[in-house]
XYZ file of C-alpha atoms in Angstrom:
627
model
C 135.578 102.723 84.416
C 134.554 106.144 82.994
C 131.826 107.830 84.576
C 129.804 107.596 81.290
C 129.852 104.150 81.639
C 128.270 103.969 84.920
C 126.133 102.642 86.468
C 128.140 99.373 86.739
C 127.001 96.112 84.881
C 128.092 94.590 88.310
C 129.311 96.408 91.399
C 130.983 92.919 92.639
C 131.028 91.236 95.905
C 131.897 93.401 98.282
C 134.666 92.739 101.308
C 132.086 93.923 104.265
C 134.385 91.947 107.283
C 135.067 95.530 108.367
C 135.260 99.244 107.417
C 139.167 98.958 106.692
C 138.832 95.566 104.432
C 135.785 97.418 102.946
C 138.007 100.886 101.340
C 140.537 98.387 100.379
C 138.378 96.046 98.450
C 137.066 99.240 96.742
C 140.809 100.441 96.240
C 141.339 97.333 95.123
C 139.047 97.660 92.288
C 139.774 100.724 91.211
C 143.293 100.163 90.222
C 143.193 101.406 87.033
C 141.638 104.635 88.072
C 144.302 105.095 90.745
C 147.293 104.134 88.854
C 146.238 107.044 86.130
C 145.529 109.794 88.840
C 148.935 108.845 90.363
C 150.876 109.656 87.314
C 148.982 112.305 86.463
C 149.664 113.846 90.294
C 153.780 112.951 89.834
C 153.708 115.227 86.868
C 151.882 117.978 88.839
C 153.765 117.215 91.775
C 157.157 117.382 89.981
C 156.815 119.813 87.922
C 156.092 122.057 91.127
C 158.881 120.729 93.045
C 161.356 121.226 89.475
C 160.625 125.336 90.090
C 162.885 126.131 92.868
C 165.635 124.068 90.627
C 164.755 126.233 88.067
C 164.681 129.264 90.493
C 168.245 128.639 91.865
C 169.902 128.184 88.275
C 168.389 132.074 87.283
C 169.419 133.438 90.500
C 173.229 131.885 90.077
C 172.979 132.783 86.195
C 172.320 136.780 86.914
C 175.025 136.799 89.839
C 177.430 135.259 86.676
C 176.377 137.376 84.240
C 175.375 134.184 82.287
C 172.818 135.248 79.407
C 172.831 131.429 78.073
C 172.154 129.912 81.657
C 169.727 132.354 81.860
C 167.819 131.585 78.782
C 167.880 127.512 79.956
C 166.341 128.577 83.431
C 163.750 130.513 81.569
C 162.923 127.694 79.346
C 163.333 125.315 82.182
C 160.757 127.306 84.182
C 158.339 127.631 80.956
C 158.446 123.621 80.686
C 157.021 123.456 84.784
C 154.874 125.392 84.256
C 153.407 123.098 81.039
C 154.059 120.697 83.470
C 151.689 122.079 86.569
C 149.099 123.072 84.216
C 148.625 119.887 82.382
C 149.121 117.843 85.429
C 146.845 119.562 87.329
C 143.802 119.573 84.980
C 144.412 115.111 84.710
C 144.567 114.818 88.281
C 141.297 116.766 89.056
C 139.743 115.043 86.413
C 140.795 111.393 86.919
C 140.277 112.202 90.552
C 136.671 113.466 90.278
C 136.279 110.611 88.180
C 137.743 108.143 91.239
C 135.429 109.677 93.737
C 132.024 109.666 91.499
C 132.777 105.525 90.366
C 133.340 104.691 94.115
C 130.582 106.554 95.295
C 128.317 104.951 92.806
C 129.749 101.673 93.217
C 129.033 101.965 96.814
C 125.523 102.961 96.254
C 124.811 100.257 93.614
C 125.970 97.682 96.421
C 123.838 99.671 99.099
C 120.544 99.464 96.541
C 121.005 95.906 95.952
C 121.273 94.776 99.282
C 118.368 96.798 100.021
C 116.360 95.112 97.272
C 117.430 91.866 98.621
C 116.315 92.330 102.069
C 113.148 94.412 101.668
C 111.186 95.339 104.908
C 113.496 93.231 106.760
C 116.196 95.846 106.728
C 114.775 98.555 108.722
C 114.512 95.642 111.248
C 117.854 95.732 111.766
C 119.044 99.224 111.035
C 117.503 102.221 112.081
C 115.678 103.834 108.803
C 117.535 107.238 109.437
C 120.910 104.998 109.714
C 120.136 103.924 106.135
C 119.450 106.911 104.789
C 122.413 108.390 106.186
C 125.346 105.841 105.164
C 123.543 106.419 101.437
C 124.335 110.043 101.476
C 126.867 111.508 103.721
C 128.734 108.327 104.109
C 128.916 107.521 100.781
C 130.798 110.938 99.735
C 133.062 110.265 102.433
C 133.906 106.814 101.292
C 134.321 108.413 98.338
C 136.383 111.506 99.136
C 138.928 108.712 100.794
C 139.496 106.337 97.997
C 140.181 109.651 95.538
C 142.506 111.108 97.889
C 144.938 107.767 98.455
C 146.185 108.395 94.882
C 147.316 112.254 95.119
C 148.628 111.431 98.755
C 150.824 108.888 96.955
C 152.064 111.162 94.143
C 152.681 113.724 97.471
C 154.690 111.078 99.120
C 156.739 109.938 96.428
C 157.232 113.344 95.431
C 158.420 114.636 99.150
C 160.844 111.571 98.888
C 162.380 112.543 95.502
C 162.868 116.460 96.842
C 164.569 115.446 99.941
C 166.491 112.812 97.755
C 167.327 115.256 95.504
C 168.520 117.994 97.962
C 170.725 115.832 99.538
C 172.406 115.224 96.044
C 172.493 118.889 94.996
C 173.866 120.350 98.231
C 174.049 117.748 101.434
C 174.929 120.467 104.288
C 171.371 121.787 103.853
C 170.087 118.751 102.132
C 170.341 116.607 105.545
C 168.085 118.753 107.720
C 165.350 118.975 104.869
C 165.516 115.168 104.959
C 165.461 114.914 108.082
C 162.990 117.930 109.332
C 159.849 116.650 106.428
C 159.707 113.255 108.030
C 158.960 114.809 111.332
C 156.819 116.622 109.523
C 154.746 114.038 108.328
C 154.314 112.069 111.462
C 153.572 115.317 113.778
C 150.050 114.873 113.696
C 149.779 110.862 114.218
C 149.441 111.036 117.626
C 146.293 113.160 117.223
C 144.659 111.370 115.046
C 142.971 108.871 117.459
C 141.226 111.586 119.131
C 140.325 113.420 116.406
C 138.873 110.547 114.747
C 137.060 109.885 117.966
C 135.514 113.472 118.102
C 134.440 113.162 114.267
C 132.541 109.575 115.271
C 130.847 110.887 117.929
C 129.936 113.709 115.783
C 128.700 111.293 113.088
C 126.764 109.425 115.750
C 125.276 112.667 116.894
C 124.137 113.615 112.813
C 122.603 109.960 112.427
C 120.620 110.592 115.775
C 119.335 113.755 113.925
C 118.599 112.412 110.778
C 116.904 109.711 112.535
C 114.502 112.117 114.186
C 113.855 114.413 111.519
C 112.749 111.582 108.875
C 110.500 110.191 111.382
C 108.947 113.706 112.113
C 108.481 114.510 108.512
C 107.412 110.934 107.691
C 104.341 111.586 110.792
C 103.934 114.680 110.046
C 99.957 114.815 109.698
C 99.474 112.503 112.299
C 101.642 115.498 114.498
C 99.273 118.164 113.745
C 95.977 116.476 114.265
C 97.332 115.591 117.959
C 98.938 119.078 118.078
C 102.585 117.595 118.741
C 104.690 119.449 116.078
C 106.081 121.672 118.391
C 107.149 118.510 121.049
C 109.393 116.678 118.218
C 110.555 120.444 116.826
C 111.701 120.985 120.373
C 113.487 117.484 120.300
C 115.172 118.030 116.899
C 116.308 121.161 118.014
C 118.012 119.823 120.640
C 119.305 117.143 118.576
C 120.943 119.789 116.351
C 122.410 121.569 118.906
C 124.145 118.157 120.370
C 125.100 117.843 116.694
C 126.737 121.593 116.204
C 128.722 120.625 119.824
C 130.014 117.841 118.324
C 130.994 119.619 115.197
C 132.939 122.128 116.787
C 134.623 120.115 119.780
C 135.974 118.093 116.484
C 136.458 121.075 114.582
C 138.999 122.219 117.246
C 140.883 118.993 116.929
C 141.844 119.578 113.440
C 142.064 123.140 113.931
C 144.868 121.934 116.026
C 146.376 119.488 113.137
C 146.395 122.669 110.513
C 148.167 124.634 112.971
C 151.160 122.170 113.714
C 151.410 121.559 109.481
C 151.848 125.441 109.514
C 153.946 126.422 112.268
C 156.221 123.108 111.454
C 157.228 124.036 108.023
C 157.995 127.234 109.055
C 160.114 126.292 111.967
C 162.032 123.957 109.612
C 162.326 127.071 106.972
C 163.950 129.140 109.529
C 166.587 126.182 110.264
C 167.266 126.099 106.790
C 167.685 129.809 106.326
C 170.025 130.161 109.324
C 171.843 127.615 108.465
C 172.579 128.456 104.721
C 173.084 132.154 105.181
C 175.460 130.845 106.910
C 176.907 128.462 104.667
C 176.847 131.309 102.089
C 178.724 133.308 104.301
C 181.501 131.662 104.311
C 180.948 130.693 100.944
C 180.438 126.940 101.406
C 177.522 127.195 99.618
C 176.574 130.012 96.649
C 173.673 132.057 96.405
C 171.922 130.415 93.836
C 172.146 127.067 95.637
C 171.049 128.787 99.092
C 167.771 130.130 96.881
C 166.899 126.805 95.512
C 166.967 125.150 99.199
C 164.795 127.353 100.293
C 162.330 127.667 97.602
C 162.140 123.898 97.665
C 161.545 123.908 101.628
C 158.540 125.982 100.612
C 157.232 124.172 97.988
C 157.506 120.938 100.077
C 154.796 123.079 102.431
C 152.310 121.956 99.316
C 152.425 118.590 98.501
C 153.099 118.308 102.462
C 149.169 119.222 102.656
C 147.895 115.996 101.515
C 149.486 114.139 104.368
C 146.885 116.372 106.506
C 144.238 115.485 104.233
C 144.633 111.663 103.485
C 144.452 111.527 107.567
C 141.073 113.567 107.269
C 139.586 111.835 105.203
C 140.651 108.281 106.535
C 139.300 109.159 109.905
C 135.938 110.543 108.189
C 135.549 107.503 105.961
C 136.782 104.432 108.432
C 133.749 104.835 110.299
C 131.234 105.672 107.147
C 132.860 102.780 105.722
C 132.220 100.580 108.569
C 128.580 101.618 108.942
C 128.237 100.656 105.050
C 130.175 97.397 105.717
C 127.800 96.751 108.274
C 124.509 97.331 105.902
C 126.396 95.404 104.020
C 126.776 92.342 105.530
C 123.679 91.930 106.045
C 122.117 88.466 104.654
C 118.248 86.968 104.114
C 117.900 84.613 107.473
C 118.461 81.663 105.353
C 119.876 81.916 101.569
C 121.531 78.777 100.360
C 122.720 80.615 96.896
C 119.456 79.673 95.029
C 120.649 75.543 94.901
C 117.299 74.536 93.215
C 116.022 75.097 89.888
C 115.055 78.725 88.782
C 111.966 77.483 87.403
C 109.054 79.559 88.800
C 106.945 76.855 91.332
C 103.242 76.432 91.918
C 101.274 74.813 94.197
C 100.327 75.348 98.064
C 101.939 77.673 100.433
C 102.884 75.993 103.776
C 104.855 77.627 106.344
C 106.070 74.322 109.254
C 106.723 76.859 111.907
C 103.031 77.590 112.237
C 101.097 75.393 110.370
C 99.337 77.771 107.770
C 98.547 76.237 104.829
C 97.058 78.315 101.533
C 95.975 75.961 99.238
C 96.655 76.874 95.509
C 93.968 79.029 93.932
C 92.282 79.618 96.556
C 91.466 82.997 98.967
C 92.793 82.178 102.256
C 92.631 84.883 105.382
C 94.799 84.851 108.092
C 93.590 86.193 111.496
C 96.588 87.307 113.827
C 95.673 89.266 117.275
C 99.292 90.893 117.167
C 99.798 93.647 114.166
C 103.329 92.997 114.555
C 103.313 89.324 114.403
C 101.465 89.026 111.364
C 103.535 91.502 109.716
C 106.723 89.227 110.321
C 104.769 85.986 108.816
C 103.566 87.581 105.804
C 107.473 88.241 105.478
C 107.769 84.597 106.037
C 105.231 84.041 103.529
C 107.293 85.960 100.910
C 110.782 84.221 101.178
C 112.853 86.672 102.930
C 112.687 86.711 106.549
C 113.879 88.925 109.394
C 114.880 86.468 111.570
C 116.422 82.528 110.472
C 114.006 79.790 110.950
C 112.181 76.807 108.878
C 111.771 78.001 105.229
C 107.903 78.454 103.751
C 107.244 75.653 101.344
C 105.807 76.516 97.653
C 104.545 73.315 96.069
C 107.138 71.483 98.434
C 109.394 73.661 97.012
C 111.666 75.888 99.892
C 111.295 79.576 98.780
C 115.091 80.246 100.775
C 116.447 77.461 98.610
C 115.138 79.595 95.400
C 117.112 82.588 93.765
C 115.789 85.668 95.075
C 114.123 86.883 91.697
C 112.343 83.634 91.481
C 111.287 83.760 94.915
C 109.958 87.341 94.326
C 108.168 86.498 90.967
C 106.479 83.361 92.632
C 105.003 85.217 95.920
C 104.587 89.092 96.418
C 104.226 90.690 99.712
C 102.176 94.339 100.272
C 102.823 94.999 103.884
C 100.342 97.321 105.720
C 102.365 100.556 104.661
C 102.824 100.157 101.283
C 105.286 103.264 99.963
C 104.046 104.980 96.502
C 106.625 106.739 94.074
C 106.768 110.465 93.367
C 105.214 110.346 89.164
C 102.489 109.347 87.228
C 99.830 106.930 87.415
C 100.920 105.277 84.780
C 104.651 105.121 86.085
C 103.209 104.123 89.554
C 101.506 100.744 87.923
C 104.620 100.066 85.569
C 105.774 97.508 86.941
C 107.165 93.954 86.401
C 103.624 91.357 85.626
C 102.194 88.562 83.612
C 100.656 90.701 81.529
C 97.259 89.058 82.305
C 95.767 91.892 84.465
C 95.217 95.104 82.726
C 95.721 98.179 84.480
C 91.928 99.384 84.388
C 90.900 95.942 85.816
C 93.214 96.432 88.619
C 92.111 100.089 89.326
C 88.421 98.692 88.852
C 88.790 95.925 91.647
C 90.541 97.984 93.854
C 87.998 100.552 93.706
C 89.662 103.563 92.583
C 87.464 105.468 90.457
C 87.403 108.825 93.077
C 90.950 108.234 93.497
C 90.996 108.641 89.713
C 89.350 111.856 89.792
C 91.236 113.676 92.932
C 94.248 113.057 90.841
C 92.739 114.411 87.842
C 91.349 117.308 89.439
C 94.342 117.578 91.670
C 96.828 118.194 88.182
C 95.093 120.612 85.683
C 97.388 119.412 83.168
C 96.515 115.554 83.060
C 93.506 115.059 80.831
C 93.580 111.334 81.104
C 94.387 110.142 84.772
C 96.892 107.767 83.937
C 99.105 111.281 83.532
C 98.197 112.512 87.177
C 101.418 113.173 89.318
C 101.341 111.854 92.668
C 103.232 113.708 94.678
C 105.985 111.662 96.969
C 104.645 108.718 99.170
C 101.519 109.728 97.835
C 101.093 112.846 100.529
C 98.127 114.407 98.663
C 96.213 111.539 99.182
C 94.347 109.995 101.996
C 95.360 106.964 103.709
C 92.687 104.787 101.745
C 93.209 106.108 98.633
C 96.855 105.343 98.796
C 96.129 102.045 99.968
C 93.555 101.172 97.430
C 96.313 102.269 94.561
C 99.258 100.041 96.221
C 96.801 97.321 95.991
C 95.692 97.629 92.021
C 99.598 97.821 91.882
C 99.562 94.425 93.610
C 96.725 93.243 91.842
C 98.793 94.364 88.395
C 101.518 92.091 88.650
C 99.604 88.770 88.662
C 101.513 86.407 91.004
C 101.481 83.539 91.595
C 100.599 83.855 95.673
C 99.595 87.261 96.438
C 100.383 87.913 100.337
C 98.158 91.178 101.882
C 98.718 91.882 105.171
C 96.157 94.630 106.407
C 94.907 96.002 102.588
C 91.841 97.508 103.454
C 92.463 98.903 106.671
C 92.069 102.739 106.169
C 88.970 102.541 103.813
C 85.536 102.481 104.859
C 83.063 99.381 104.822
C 81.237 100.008 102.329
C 84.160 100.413 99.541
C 86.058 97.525 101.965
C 82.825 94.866 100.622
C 83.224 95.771 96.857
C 86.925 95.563 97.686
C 86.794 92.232 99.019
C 84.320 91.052 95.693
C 86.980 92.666 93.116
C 89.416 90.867 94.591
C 87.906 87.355 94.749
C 86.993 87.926 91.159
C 90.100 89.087 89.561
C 92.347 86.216 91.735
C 89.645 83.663 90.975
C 92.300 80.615 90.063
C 94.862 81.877 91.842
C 96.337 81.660 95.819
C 95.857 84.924 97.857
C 96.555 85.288 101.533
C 95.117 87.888 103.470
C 95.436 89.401 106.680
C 93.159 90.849 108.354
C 90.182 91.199 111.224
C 87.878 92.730 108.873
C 84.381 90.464 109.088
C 83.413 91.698 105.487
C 87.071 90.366 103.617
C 86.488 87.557 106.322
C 83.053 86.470 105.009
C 84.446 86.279 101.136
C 87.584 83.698 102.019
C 87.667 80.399 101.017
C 89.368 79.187 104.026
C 90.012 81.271 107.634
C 93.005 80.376 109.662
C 93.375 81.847 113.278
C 97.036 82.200 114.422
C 97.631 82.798 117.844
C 100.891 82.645 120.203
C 102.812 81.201 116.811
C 100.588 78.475 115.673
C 97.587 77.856 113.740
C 94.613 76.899 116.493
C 91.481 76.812 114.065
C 90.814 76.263 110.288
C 87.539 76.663 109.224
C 85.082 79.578 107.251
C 84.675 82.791 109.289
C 80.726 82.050 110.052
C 81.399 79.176 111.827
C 84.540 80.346 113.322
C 82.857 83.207 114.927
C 80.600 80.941 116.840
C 82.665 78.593 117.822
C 85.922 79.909 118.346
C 86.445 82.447 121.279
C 89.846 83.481 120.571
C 88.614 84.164 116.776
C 85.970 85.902 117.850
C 87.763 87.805 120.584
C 90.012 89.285 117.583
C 86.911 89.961 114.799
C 84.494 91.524 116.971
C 86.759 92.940 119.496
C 84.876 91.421 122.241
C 86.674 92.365 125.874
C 88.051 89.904 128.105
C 85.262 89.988 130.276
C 82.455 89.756 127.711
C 84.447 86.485 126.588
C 84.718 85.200 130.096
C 81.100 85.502 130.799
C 79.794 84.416 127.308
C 78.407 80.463 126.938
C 80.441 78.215 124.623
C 79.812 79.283 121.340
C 77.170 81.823 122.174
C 76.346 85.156 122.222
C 78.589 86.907 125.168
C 75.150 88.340 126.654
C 74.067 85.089 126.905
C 70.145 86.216 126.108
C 69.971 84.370 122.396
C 70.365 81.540 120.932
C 73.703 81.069 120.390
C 74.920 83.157 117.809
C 71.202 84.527 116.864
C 72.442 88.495 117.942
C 75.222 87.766 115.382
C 73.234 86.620 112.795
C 70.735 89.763 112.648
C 73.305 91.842 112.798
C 75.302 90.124 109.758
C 71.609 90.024 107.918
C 71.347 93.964 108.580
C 74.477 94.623 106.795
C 74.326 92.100 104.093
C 71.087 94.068 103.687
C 72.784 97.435 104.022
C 75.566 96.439 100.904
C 73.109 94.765 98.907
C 71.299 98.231 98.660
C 72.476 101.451 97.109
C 74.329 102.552 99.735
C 76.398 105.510 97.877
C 75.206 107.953 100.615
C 76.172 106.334 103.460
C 79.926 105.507 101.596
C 80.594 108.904 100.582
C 79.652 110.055 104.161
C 82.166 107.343 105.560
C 84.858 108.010 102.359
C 84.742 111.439 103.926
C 85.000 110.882 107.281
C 88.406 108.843 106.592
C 89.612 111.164 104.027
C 89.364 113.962 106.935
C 90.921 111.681 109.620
């Protein structure tokens, strides 16, 4: 694989068991890439080591007066350095090109099991987590799996020296043999600690990452409660945690580089003492004594990359384990998409709590708990946090379905819905039927002043479908960003549409026309909505209230709201108190007929909406824009 040939038609299936299993699965496949950096390193590698050879024979030559010897070394030494150049330039290219495939392979794995899971992951792993093992861990992960194939051309290069000293002179030979092994395996009994220190300096950088992506991320909400300087204060003591870390670790493996330096030179002296003595009594010659010890300093070189392949394995296991563990990650229940791919229709059931949508029509869902009904619309959509009974589609399990099916036959817009940085038109290109234009989408979502803030807001655009919007949509307010994630919703036509909370930042007036757009432009097909809103209430088909888990009333909301306390409890916000003291399916004052309070009020706004009431919406638009 060539880095112009990424990204990857398929990354594979990736070995997430654990962090080790994980870099050698992606060694694994890679073999090619390694193979060519190791050769590419044994010339390098060589060709440095072939110097003090080359070295020894000039020295010798000159003491012999030999102008022909000399001429060979020359030539010799012009070959190595061919040798280093060429050898060099491969390996830092077929390395580079090692690191940026595993990186991106890693990523590519990391993206599609994100895709797969969907809200459901930040369940399970902190947000900050994810964005860190995408970034930092990833170059790690990738800095390791580059490095195992110059360590290798190192190694095997150290053992042909120390082979090859032996052979050309054994008195000095034996020690250098004997000396670079200890040399090797100094450090191993540091490396647990150290690689301790560097996780708990990792652990220390997630916590930090954590924190500052949830203060950016709240960021306006900070400075209208005047808390900006609270979570500054607690990043800055995150950071400072984090810079301890780094240099209690730092000290570690200032500790390894200082044994790789002072051992090589200990063994240098040894070797020096030794052969001037050897030369002394002329065991040895000078040429031969020269060649020793210019290949004892050499060996200092390729020595490095012992040092380094330890770095970067005790940097990557634990990157690699934190991916492995994003990794392994799996939809509650996934049975490998057993059933046909065929795209099914009919009514949405869900067993574990007895909702039923029928098909086609606009069904609300009332939930007291926020958090609860965020989990069921997950239900609703296929992919789960948590492993239970599957949601039926036309008696069809949605876990039993591939997960593209299962995606094209029911889409879920949770209560935050996330907008891309780019145009309009980028924004609502996405994957539909084709049925629903985008200007009938923006039309029943009520955008038309979200139309022209974006206009005005680039001075560039002349038609708003080329208005940037900015990242998560930051120039906006929180209704105006809802109301576009919702004509993106509206865009892709299908075939159950699950809203959990759509209208919740925009005011009533634009929530009624809303809640009429909608009807009208789903008319034929199944839409579930959650909500507590009385106006999107009063334009479903069918109102289900869910409470503790289970469906406990089916019915319209007007005659829920009179007869059902607990439903009524949730849509009007009525206290505990005003519920305990209110007749059976009456007014909580008790001073009306039962429900007559209700009714006026209900008549008073239909009245309101049915009237021009532009005023009193741009008043309210404003208000929330503000907030």
């Amino acid at each position: 694989m060539q880095i112009q040939d990424l990204p990857y038609p398929d990354p594979g299936v990736p070995d997430a068991r654990s962090g080790p299993r994980f870099l050698w699965w992606l060694g694994r496949n890679q073999l090619g890439g390694q193979f060519k950096a190791l050769a590419w390193g044994l010339l390098h590698f060589v060709a440095v080591s072939g110097l003090p050879f080359c070295v020894g024979l000039a020295v010798q030559a000159v003491v012999d007066s030999s102008g022909a010897r000399l001429a060979l070394a020359g030539g010799l030494i012009a070959l190595c350095g061919v040798g280093i150049a060429l050898g060099d330039a491969m390996l830092h290219r077929a390395a580079v090109t090692n690191w940026i495939t595993a990186a991106a392979r890693v990523q590519q794995l990391l993206a599609r099991r994100t895709a797969e899971l969907g809200s459901a992951l930040t369940r399970r792993v902190a947000a900050g987590e994810v964005v860190a093992v995408s970034t930092g861990d990833v170059e790690k992960i990738g800095w390791f799996v580059e490095a195992v194939s110059r360590f290798a051309a190192a190694a095997l290069t150290v053992v042909l020296v120390c082979v090859g000293l032996v052979l050309y002179q054994p008195a000095l030979g034996v020690i250098v043999a004997v000396g670079v092994p200890v040399l090797a395996l100094a450090v191993l009994p540091l490396l647990p600690r150290a690689t301790r220190r560097a996780d708990f300096q990792r652990e220390k950088a997630g916590r930090a990452t954590e924190l500052a992506s949830d203060t950016v991320a709240g960021l306006r909400v900070l400075r209208g409660i005047g808390g900006e300087e609270l979570f500054l204060d607690r990043y800055r003591s995150a950071s400072q945690e984090v810079r301890r870390a780094a240099v209690h670790s730092a000290r570690m493996w200032s500790l390894i580089s200082a044994i790789q330096v002072l051992l090589p030179g200990l063994l240098m002296i040894a070797v020096v003492w030794h052969g001037v003595g050897l030369a002394r009594d002329g065991s040895i010659t000078v040429g031969e004594l020269v060649t020793v010890y210019s290949a004892v300093m050499l060996l200092t070189y390729p020595l490095r990359h012992f040092e380094e392949i330890a770095m970067a394995y005790s940097f990557s296991r634990p990157s690699a384990r934190r991916a492995a563990r994003v990794l392994s990650l799996q939809r509650a229940v996934d049975s490998g998409g057993t059933l046909t791919e065929r795209t099914p229709g009919g009514d949405l059931y869900d067993p574990a709590t007895g909702l039923l949508a029928p098909a086609g029509r606009l069904t609300a869902v009332v939930c007291g708990d926020p958090d609860a009904a965020g989990l069921l619309a997950e239900r609703l959509g296929g992919h789960p946090s948590e492993e239970g009974t599957s949601v039926l589609l036309g008696g069809v399990p949605l876990d039993e379905l591939p997960l593209d099916t299962a995606r094209t036959a029911v889409l879920v817009q949770d209560k935050d819905p996330v907008l891309l940085s780019g145009s309009l038109s980028e924004l609502l290109d996405v994957p539909s039927s084709g049925k629903v234009s985008a200007a009938r989408a923006l039309a029943a979502a009520q955008c038309g002043d979200v139309l022209e803030a974006l206009t005005q807001g680039s001075l560039d655009a002349q038609d708003p479908m080329d208005a940037h919007i900015t990242e998560r949509g930051r120039s906006l307010s929180g209704g105006q960003r809802q109301r576009l994630a919702l004509a993106r919703s509206l865009i892709t036509d299908p075939e159950v549409l699950v809203l959990d909370e759509p209208t919740s930042a925009v005011d009533s007036h634009t929530e009624a026309r809303i809640a009429d757009g909608v009807r009208s432009l789903r008319a034929g097909r199944t839409t579930v909505v959650f909500t507590s809103s009385p106006l999107l209430l009063d334009h479903a088909d069918r109102v289900l209230l869910v409470h503790e888990g289970d469906v406990v009333a089916v019915g319209v909301h007007r005659e829920l709201v009179h007869s059902e306390p607990r439903y009524r409890a949730v849509v009007t916000r009525e206290t505990e108190d005003e519920a305990t003291t209110a007749p059976s399916g009456g007014h909580p004052t008790g001073e009306a007929a039962p429900g007559s309070a209700l009714e006026d009020d209900e008549a008073v706004l239909n009245g309101v909406l049915e009237d021009d009431a532009a005023p009193l919406g741009g008043v309210l638009e404003e208000i929330e824009e503000t907030a």
